[in-house]
Structure formats: structure tokens, C-alpha cells
Tab-separated table of C-alpha atoms and ligand atoms in Angstrom:
chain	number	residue	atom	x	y	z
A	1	UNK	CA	117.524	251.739	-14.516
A	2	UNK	CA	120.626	250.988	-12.917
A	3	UNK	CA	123.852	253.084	-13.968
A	4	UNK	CA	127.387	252.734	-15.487
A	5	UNK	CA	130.088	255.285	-15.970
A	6	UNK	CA	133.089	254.100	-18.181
A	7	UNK	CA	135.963	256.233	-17.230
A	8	UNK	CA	138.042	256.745	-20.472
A	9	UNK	CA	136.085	256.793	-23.946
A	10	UNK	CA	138.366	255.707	-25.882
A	11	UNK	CA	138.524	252.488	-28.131
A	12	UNK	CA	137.706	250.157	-25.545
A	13	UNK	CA	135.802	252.442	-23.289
A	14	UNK	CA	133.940	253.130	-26.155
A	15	UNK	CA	133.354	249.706	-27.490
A	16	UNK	CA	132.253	248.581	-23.954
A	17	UNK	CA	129.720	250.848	-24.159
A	18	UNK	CA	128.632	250.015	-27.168
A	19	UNK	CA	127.928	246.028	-25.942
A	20	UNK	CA	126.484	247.341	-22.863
A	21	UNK	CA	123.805	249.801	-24.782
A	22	UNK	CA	123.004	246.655	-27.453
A	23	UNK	CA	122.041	244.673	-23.788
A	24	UNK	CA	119.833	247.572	-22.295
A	25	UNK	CA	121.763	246.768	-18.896
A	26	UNK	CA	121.924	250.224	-17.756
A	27	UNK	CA	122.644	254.165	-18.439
A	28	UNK	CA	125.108	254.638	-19.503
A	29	UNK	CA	128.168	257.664	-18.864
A	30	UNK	CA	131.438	257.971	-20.864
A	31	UNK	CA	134.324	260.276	-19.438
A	32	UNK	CA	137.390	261.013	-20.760
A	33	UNK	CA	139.331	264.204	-20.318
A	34	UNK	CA	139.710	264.994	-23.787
A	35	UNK	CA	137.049	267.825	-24.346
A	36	UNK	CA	133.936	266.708	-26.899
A	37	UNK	CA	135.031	263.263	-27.373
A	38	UNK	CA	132.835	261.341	-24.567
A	39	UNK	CA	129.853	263.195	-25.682
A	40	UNK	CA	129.980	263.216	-29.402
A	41	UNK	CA	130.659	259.307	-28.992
A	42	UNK	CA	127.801	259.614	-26.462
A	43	UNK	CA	125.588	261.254	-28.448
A	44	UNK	CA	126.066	259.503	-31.306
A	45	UNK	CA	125.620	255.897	-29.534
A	46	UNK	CA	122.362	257.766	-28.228
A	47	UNK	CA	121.102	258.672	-31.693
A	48	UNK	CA	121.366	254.937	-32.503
A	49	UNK	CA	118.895	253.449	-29.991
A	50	UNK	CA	115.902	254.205	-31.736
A	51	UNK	CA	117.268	251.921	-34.506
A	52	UNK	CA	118.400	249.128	-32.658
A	53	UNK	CA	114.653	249.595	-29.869
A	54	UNK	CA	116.727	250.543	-26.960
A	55	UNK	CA	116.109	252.612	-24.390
A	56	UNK	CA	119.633	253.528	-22.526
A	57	UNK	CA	120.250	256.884	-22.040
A	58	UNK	CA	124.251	257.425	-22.743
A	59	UNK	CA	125.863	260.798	-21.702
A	60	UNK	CA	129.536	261.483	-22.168
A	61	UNK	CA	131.682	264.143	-20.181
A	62	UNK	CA	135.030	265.795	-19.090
A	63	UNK	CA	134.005	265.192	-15.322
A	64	UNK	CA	133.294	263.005	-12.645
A	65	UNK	CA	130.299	264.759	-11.567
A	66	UNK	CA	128.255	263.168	-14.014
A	67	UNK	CA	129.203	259.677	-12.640
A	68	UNK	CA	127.155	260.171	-9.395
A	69	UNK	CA	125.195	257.185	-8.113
A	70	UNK	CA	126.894	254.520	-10.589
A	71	UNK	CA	126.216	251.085	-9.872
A	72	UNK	CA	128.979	250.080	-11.933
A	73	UNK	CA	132.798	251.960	-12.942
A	74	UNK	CA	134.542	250.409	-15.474
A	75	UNK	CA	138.325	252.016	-15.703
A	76	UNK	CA	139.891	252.226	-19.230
A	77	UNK	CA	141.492	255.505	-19.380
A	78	UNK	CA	145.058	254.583	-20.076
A	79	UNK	CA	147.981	254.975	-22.669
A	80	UNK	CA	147.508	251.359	-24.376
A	81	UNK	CA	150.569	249.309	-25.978
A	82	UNK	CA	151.986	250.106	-29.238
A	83	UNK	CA	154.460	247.558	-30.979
A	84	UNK	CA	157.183	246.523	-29.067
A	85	UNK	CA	155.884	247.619	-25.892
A	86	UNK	CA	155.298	245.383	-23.069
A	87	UNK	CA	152.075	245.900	-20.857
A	88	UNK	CA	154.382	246.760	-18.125
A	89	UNK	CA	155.196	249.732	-19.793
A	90	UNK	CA	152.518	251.523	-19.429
A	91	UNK	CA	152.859	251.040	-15.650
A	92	UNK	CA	153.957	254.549	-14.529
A	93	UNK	CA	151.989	257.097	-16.996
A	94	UNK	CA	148.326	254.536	-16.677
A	95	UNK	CA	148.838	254.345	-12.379
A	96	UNK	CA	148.479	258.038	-12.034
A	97	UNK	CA	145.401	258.213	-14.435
A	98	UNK	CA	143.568	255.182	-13.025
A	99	UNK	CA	144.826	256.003	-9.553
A	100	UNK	CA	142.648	259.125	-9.939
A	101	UNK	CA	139.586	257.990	-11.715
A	102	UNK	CA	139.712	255.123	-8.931
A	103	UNK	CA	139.275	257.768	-6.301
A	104	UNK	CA	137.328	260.422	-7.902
A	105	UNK	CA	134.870	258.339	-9.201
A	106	UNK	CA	134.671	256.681	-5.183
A	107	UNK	CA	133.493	260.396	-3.969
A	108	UNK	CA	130.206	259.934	-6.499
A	109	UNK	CA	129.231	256.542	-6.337
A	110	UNK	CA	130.664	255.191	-2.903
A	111	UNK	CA	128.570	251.859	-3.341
A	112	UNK	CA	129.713	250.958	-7.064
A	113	UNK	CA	131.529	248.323	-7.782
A	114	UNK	CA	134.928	248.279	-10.131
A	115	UNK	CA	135.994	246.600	-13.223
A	116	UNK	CA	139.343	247.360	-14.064
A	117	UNK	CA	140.983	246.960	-17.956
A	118	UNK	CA	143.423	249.260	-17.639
A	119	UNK	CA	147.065	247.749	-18.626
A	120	UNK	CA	148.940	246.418	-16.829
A	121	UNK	CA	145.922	245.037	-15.725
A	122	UNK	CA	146.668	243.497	-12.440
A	123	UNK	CA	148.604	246.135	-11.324
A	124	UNK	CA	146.161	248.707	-12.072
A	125	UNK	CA	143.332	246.494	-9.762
A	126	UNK	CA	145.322	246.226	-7.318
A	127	UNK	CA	146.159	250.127	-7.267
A	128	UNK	CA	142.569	250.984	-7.789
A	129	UNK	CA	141.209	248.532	-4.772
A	130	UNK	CA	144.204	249.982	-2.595
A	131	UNK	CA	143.716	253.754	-3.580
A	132	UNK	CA	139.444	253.482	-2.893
A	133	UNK	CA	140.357	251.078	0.145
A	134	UNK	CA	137.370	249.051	-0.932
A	135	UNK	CA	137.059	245.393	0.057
A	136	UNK	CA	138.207	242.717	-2.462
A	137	UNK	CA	134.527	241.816	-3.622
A	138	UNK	CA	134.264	245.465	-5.138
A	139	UNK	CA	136.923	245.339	-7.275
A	140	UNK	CA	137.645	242.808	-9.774
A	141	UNK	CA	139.808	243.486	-13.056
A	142	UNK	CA	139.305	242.410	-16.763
A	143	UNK	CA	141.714	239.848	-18.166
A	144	UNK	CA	140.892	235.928	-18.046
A	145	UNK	CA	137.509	236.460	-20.087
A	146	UNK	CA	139.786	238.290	-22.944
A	147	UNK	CA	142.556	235.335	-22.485
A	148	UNK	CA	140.244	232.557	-22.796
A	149	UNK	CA	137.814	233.766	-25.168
A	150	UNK	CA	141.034	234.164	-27.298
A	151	UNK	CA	142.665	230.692	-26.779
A	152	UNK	CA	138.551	229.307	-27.453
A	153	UNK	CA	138.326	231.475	-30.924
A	154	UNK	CA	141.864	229.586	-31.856
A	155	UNK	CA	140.287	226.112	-31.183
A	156	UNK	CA	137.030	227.055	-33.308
A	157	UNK	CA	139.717	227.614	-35.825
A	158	UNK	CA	141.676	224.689	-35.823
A	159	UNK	CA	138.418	222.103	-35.582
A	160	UNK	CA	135.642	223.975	-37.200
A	161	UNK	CA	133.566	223.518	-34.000
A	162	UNK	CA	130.880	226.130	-32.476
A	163	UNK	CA	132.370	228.271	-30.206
A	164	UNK	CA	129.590	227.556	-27.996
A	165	UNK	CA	130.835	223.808	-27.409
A	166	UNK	CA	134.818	225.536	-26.720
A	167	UNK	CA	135.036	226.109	-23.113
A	168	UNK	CA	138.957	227.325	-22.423
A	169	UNK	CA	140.204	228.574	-19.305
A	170	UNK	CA	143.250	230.532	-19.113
A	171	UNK	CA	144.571	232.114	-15.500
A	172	UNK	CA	147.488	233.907	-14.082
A	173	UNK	CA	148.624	237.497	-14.669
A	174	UNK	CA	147.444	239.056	-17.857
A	175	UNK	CA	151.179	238.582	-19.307
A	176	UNK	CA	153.129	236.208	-21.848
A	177	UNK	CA	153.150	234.268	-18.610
A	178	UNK	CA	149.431	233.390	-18.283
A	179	UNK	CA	148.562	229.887	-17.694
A	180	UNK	CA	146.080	228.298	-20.227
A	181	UNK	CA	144.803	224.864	-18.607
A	182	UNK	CA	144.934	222.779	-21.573
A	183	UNK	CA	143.420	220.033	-18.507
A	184	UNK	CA	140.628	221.845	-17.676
A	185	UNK	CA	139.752	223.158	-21.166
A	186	UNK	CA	137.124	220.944	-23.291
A	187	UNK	CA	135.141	220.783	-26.498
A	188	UNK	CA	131.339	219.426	-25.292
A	189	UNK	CA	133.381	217.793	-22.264
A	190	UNK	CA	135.586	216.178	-24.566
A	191	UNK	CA	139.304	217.056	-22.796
A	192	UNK	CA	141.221	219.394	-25.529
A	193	UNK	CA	144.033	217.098	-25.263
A	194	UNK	CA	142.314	214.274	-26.396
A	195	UNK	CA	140.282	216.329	-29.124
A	196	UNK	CA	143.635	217.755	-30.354
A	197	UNK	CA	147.712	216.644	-31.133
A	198	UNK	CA	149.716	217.647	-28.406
A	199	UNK	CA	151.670	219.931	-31.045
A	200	UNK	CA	148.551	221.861	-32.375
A	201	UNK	CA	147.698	222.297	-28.903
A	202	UNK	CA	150.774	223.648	-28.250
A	203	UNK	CA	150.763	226.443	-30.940
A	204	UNK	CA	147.020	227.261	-29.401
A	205	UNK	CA	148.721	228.009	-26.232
A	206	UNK	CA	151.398	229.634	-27.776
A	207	UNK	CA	149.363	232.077	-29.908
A	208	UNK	CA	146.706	232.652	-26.898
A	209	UNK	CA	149.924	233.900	-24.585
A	210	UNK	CA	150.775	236.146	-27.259
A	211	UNK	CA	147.060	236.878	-28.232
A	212	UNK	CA	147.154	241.108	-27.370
A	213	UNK	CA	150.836	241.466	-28.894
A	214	UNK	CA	149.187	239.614	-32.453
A	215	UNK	CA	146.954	242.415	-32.524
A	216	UNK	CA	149.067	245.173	-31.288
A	217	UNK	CA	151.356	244.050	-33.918
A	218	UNK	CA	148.793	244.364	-36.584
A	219	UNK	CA	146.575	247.385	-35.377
A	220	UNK	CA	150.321	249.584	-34.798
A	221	UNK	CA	148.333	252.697	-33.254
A	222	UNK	CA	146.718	250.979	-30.055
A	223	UNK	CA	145.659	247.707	-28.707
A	224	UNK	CA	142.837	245.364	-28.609
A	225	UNK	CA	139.434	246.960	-27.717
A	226	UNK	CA	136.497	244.372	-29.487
A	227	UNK	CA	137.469	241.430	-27.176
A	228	UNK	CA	138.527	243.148	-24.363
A	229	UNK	CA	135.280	245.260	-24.312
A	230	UNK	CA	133.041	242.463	-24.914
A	231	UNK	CA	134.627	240.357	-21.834
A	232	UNK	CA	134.026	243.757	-19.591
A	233	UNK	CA	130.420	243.952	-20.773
A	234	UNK	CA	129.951	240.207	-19.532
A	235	UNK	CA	131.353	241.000	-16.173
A	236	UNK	CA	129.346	243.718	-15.589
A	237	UNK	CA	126.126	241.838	-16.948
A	238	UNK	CA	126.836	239.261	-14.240
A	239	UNK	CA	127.280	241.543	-11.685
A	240	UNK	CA	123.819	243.239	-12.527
A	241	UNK	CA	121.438	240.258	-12.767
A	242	UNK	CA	123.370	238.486	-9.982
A	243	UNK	CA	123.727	235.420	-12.269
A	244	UNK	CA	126.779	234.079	-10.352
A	245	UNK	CA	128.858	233.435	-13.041
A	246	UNK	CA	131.730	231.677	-12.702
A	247	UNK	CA	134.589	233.182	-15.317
A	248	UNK	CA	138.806	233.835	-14.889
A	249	UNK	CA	139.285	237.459	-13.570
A	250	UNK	CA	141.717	239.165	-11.793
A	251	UNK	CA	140.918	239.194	-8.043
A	252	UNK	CA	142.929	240.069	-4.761
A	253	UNK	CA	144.054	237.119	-3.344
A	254	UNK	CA	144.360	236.284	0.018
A	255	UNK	CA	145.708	233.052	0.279
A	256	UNK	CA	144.148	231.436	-2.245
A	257	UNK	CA	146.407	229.176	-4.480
A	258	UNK	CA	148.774	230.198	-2.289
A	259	UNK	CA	148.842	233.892	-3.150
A	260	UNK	CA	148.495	237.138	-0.680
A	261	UNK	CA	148.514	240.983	-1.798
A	262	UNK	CA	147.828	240.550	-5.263
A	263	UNK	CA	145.772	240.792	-7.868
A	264	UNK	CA	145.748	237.410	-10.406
A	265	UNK	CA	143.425	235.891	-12.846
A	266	UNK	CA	141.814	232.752	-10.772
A	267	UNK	CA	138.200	231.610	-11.571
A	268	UNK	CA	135.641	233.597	-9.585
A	269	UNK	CA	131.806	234.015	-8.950
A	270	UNK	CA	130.717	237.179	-10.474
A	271	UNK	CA	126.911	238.112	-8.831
A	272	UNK	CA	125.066	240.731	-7.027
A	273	UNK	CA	128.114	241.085	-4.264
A	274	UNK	CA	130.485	241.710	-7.040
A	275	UNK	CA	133.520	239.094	-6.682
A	276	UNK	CA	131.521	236.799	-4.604
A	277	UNK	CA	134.235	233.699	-4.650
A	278	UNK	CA	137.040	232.651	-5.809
A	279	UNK	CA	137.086	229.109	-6.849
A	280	UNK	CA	140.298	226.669	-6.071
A	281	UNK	CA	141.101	223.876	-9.072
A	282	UNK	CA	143.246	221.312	-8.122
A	283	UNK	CA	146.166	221.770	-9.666
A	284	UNK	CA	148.722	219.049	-11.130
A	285	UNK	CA	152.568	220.076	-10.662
A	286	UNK	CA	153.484	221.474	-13.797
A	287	UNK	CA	150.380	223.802	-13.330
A	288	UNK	CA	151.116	224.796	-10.044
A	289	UNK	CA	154.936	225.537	-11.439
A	290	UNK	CA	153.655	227.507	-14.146
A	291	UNK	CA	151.104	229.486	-11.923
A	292	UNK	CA	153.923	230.251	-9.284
A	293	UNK	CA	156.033	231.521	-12.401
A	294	UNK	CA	152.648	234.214	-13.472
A	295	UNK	CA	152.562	235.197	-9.974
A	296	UNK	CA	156.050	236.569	-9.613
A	297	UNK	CA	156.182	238.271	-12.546
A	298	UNK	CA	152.613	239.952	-11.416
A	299	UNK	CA	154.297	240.445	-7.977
A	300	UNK	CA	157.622	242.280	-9.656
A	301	UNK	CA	154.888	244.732	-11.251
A	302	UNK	CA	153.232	245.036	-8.063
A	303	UNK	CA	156.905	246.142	-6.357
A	304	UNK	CA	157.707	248.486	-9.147
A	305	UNK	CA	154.298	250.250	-8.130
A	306	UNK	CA	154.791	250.207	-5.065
A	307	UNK	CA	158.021	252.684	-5.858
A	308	UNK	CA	156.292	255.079	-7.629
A	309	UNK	CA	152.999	255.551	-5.514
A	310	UNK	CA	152.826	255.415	-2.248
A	311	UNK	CA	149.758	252.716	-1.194
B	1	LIG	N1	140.739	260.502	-17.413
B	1	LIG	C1	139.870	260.020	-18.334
B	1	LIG	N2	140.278	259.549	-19.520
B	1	LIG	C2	141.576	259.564	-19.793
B	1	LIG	C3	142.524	260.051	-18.880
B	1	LIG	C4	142.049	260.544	-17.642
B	1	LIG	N3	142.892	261.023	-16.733
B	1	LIG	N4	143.754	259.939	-19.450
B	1	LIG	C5	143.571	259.385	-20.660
B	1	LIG	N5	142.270	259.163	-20.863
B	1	LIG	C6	141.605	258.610	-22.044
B	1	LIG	C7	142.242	259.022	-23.357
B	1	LIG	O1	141.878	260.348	-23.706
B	1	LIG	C8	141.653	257.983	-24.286
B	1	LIG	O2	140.466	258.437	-24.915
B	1	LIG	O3	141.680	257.191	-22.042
B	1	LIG	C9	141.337	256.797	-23.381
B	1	LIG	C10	142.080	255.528	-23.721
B	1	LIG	O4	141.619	255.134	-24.957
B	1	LIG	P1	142.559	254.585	-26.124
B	1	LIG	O5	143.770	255.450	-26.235
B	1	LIG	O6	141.714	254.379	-27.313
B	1	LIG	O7	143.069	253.190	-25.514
B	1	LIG	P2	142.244	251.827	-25.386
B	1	LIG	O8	142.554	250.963	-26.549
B	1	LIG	O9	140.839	252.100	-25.057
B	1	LIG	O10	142.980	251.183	-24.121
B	1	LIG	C11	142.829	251.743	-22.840
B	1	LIG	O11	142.788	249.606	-21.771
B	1	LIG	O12	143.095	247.498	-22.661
B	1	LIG	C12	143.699	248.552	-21.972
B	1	LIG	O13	146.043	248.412	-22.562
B	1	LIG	C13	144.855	249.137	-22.734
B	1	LIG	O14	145.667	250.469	-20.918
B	1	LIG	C14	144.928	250.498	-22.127
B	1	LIG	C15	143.473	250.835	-21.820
């Protein structure tokens, strides 16, 4: 059975280990420094595998010792946003947590591969693939998945179609700045902006670059943890059975789209090599303008890093 240690056990932590037990992808491990916590959620999860015919074993824990020989880490310790707060700031109190757990975790399982959802989330990849020193196919963060599945569940809503047939893709940082590609977006290859008026479309957009605040806004203690959780467990799925899937996450670019030294949501292949590829669109002008515009407010995050840890 292969292995995956969630660092951080709370909602989302939590959650994702609840969608990974429900697959019977792996053992699981749940840390989180607050003492019981990761193993009465453990436990708990544990007791309900013989009800759902799985057989994961889940352990939770205040230390990485228990992580050793992970296949997979999956960071989501972290303060997460309450109203009014950007994702930004969380920058300084979340960098020293995940910079540890990026590190610590390394000294276990020096061949596992990351998945990053810690907020802000391309800040905290970038920190976590600089901190381990790991090359760029090892660490990948959470974030397109989440944006996209959002801006598809708003287009089920508006036409009543399966969200099967909805196939969205939003990219850029995981920010009020992310780019959904209304072009490249289609329900059963029909092009959304032919399924849908321009202003409808609009408001989709609109709501899906606002998508975490909505809930943030309604939750008031904490952030989103079903969607994001759900888009982790698919990343790690793919990186398991090697299905190269091709889905928006937050990769270190290096030259791609014109990018270097940062981490940005861009379609990749997800397979047994981790982040396998990164794959180019073609991009139309007010795309590539809108991209550019994502990028430098990823970058700004990036420098304000930067000044607090040294890299
Ligand atoms: N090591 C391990 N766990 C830690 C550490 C640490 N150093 N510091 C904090 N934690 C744990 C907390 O004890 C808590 O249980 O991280 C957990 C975070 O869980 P929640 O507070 O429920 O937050 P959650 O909604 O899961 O969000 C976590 O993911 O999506 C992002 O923006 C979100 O940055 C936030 C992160």
C-alpha cells in the first residue's frame, strides 16, 4: 500500500483525508501539532472503514516521525482566511509553519512528492520547493482544480447541465486575479461563449474570482475545505496511478508563458513523475494581458517572502 501523510488535520487536512480513505489510494497519516486532534480524527476515520469496505489504515500524530517513507505529503497546516482577510495575509504566520513541515517531513520521506494548499498558495509552493531544494516535478501546489471546479459548479447552475459535460479552466495565481478562459472552457465542446450571453458569462467569471471570499464570507470562522480537499485528493490520485492527467495547478515555471522563479496555475500533466509537463495554450491578447497581470501580483507575494525568509 503506498503512503500519505497530510501535514495539518485540520478542516481541509481532514477532509482530504477523508476523499482519499473513500478511494483506498493509500495509508493514510494526519499531523498536526495540536495534541489528540490528528488521532482522534484518525481514529475515528479508521473506525469508519469497516462500514464503507475499506481497508486504509489512517494514523494521526503530533510528529513527523510517523510520516516516514510517504509517497505522498500534502501541506495544509496553516492559519486560513477569515472575513476581510486577503490570502496574502496569511503570508508571514503560514511560511514559517509550512516552511517547516516542508523540511521536516523531507528528512522521512526524501522520495515523496508535494502537494501544497497552504494559502497563499503559490507562495507557499514556491517556499516549500525552495526550502526541500527538490526539483520542480516534486512539488506542485493546489489551486486551479479548486478554481475551475468552482467556475464549472456556477455553469451547472446557470444551464441545468451535468457537471460532467462542464469542462472550465481557470489559471494564474490563486488570487482575485486568476484568469478563467472563458475560450477554452466548453459545455460537450460547445464554446461557453456561444452556450451562454456574454453578461451571464461575465457574472460566472466574476463569482469564480471571488469563489473562496463567497465562502469565507459565509463560513466567518475559516475557509473553504470540501472543494479544496476534493481537488487535492484528485492530484494525488493522478500522481499514484500515473494516469497523466492533465488539470490547472500551480507549478514552478521556468520560462513557460513567459514566466521564471515562480510558482502559477498553468495546465500540467500530473503522473507517476509528479508534475510531468506543463502544457502551453495559445493565448489571444487580452489573455496574455490578463495572465501577465496574475503573475505580478503572484511575483509581489513572492518578493514579500523573500523579506521575511531567507531562500
Ligand atoms: N504543524 C502541523 N499543523 C499545524 C501547524 C504546524 N506547525 N500549525 C498549525 N497547524 C494546524 C492547525 O492546528 C490546524 O489544525 O493546521 C490546521 C489548519 O486547519 P484549519 O485551521 O482547519 O484550516 P484549514 O481550513 O484546513 O486551512 C488550512 O489551507 O486552504 C488553505 O487557506 C487555507 O492556509 C489555509 C490552509
Amino acid at each position: 500500500m503506498k503512503k500519505i501523510s497530510i501535514i495539518g488535520a485540520g478542516m481541509t487536512g481532514a477532509t482530504t483525508a477523508h476523499w482519499l480513505a473513500e478511494r483506498e489510494l493509500a495509508d493514510l497519516v494526519l499531523v498536526d501539532v495540536v495534541e489528540g486532534m490528528p488521532q482522534g480524527k484518525a481514529l475515528d476515520m479508521l473506525e469508519a472503514m469497516p462500514i464503507i469496505g475499506k481497508d486504509v489504515e489512517i494514523v494521526g500524530a503530533n510528529d513527523y516521525a510517523a510520516t516516514k517513507g510517504s509517497d505522498i505529503i500534502i501541506i495544509t497546516a496553516g492559519l486560513p482566511r477569515k472575513p476581510g482577510m486577503s490570502r496574502d495575509d496569511l503570508l508571514s504566520a503560514n511560511a514559517e509553519i509550512v516552511g517547516k513541515a516542508a523540511t521536516e517531513t523531507l528528512k522521512y520521506s526524501p522520495d515523496a512528492f508535494y502537494i501544497v494548499l497552504t494559502n497563499p498558495l503559490d507562495t507557499m509552493a514556491y517556499l516549500t520547493m525552495k526550502k526541500t531544494g527538490l526539483p520542480r516535478n516534486r512539488v506542485v501546489g493546489q489551486a486551479g482544480i479548486l478554481d475551475s471546479a468552482r467556475m464549472r459548479a456556477f455553469v451547472a447552475m446557470e444551464t441545468g447541465v451535468s457537471v460532467e459535460n462542464i469542462d472550465c479552466y481557470v489559471l494564474g495565481g490563486h488570487g482575485d486575479e486568476m484568469v478563467p478562459l472563458t475560450r477554452h472552457s466548453n459545455i460537450a465542446g460547445i464554446p461557453l461563449r456561444e452556450y451562454l450571453p456574454a453578461d451571464r458569462l461575465e457574472a460566472i467569471v466574476n463569482r469564480t474570482r471571488k469563489g473562496g471570499g463567497e465562502i469565507v464570507n459565509l463560513l466567518k470562522t475559516g475557509s473553504a475545505f470540501y472543494a479544496p480537499s476534493a481537488a487535492c485528493a484528485q492530484m494525488a490520485e493522478a500522481i499514484l496511478k500515473n494516469k497523466k492527467l492533465i488539470v490547472p495547478c500551480a507549478a514552478y515555471m521556468d520560462g513557460e508563458y513567459g514566466l521564471r522563479d515562480m510558482f502559477f496555475g498553468v495546465p500540467v500533466m500530473l503522473g507517476a513523475n509528479g508534475m510531468e509537463k506543463i502544457i502551453e495554450y495559445t493565448l489571444d491578447d487580452a489573455e496574455k494581458a490578463m495572465l501577465e497581470k496574475s503573475a505580478a501580483a503572484v511575483k509581489e507575494t513572492h518578493e514579500a517572502l523573500k523579506k521575511l525568509v531567507s531562500l
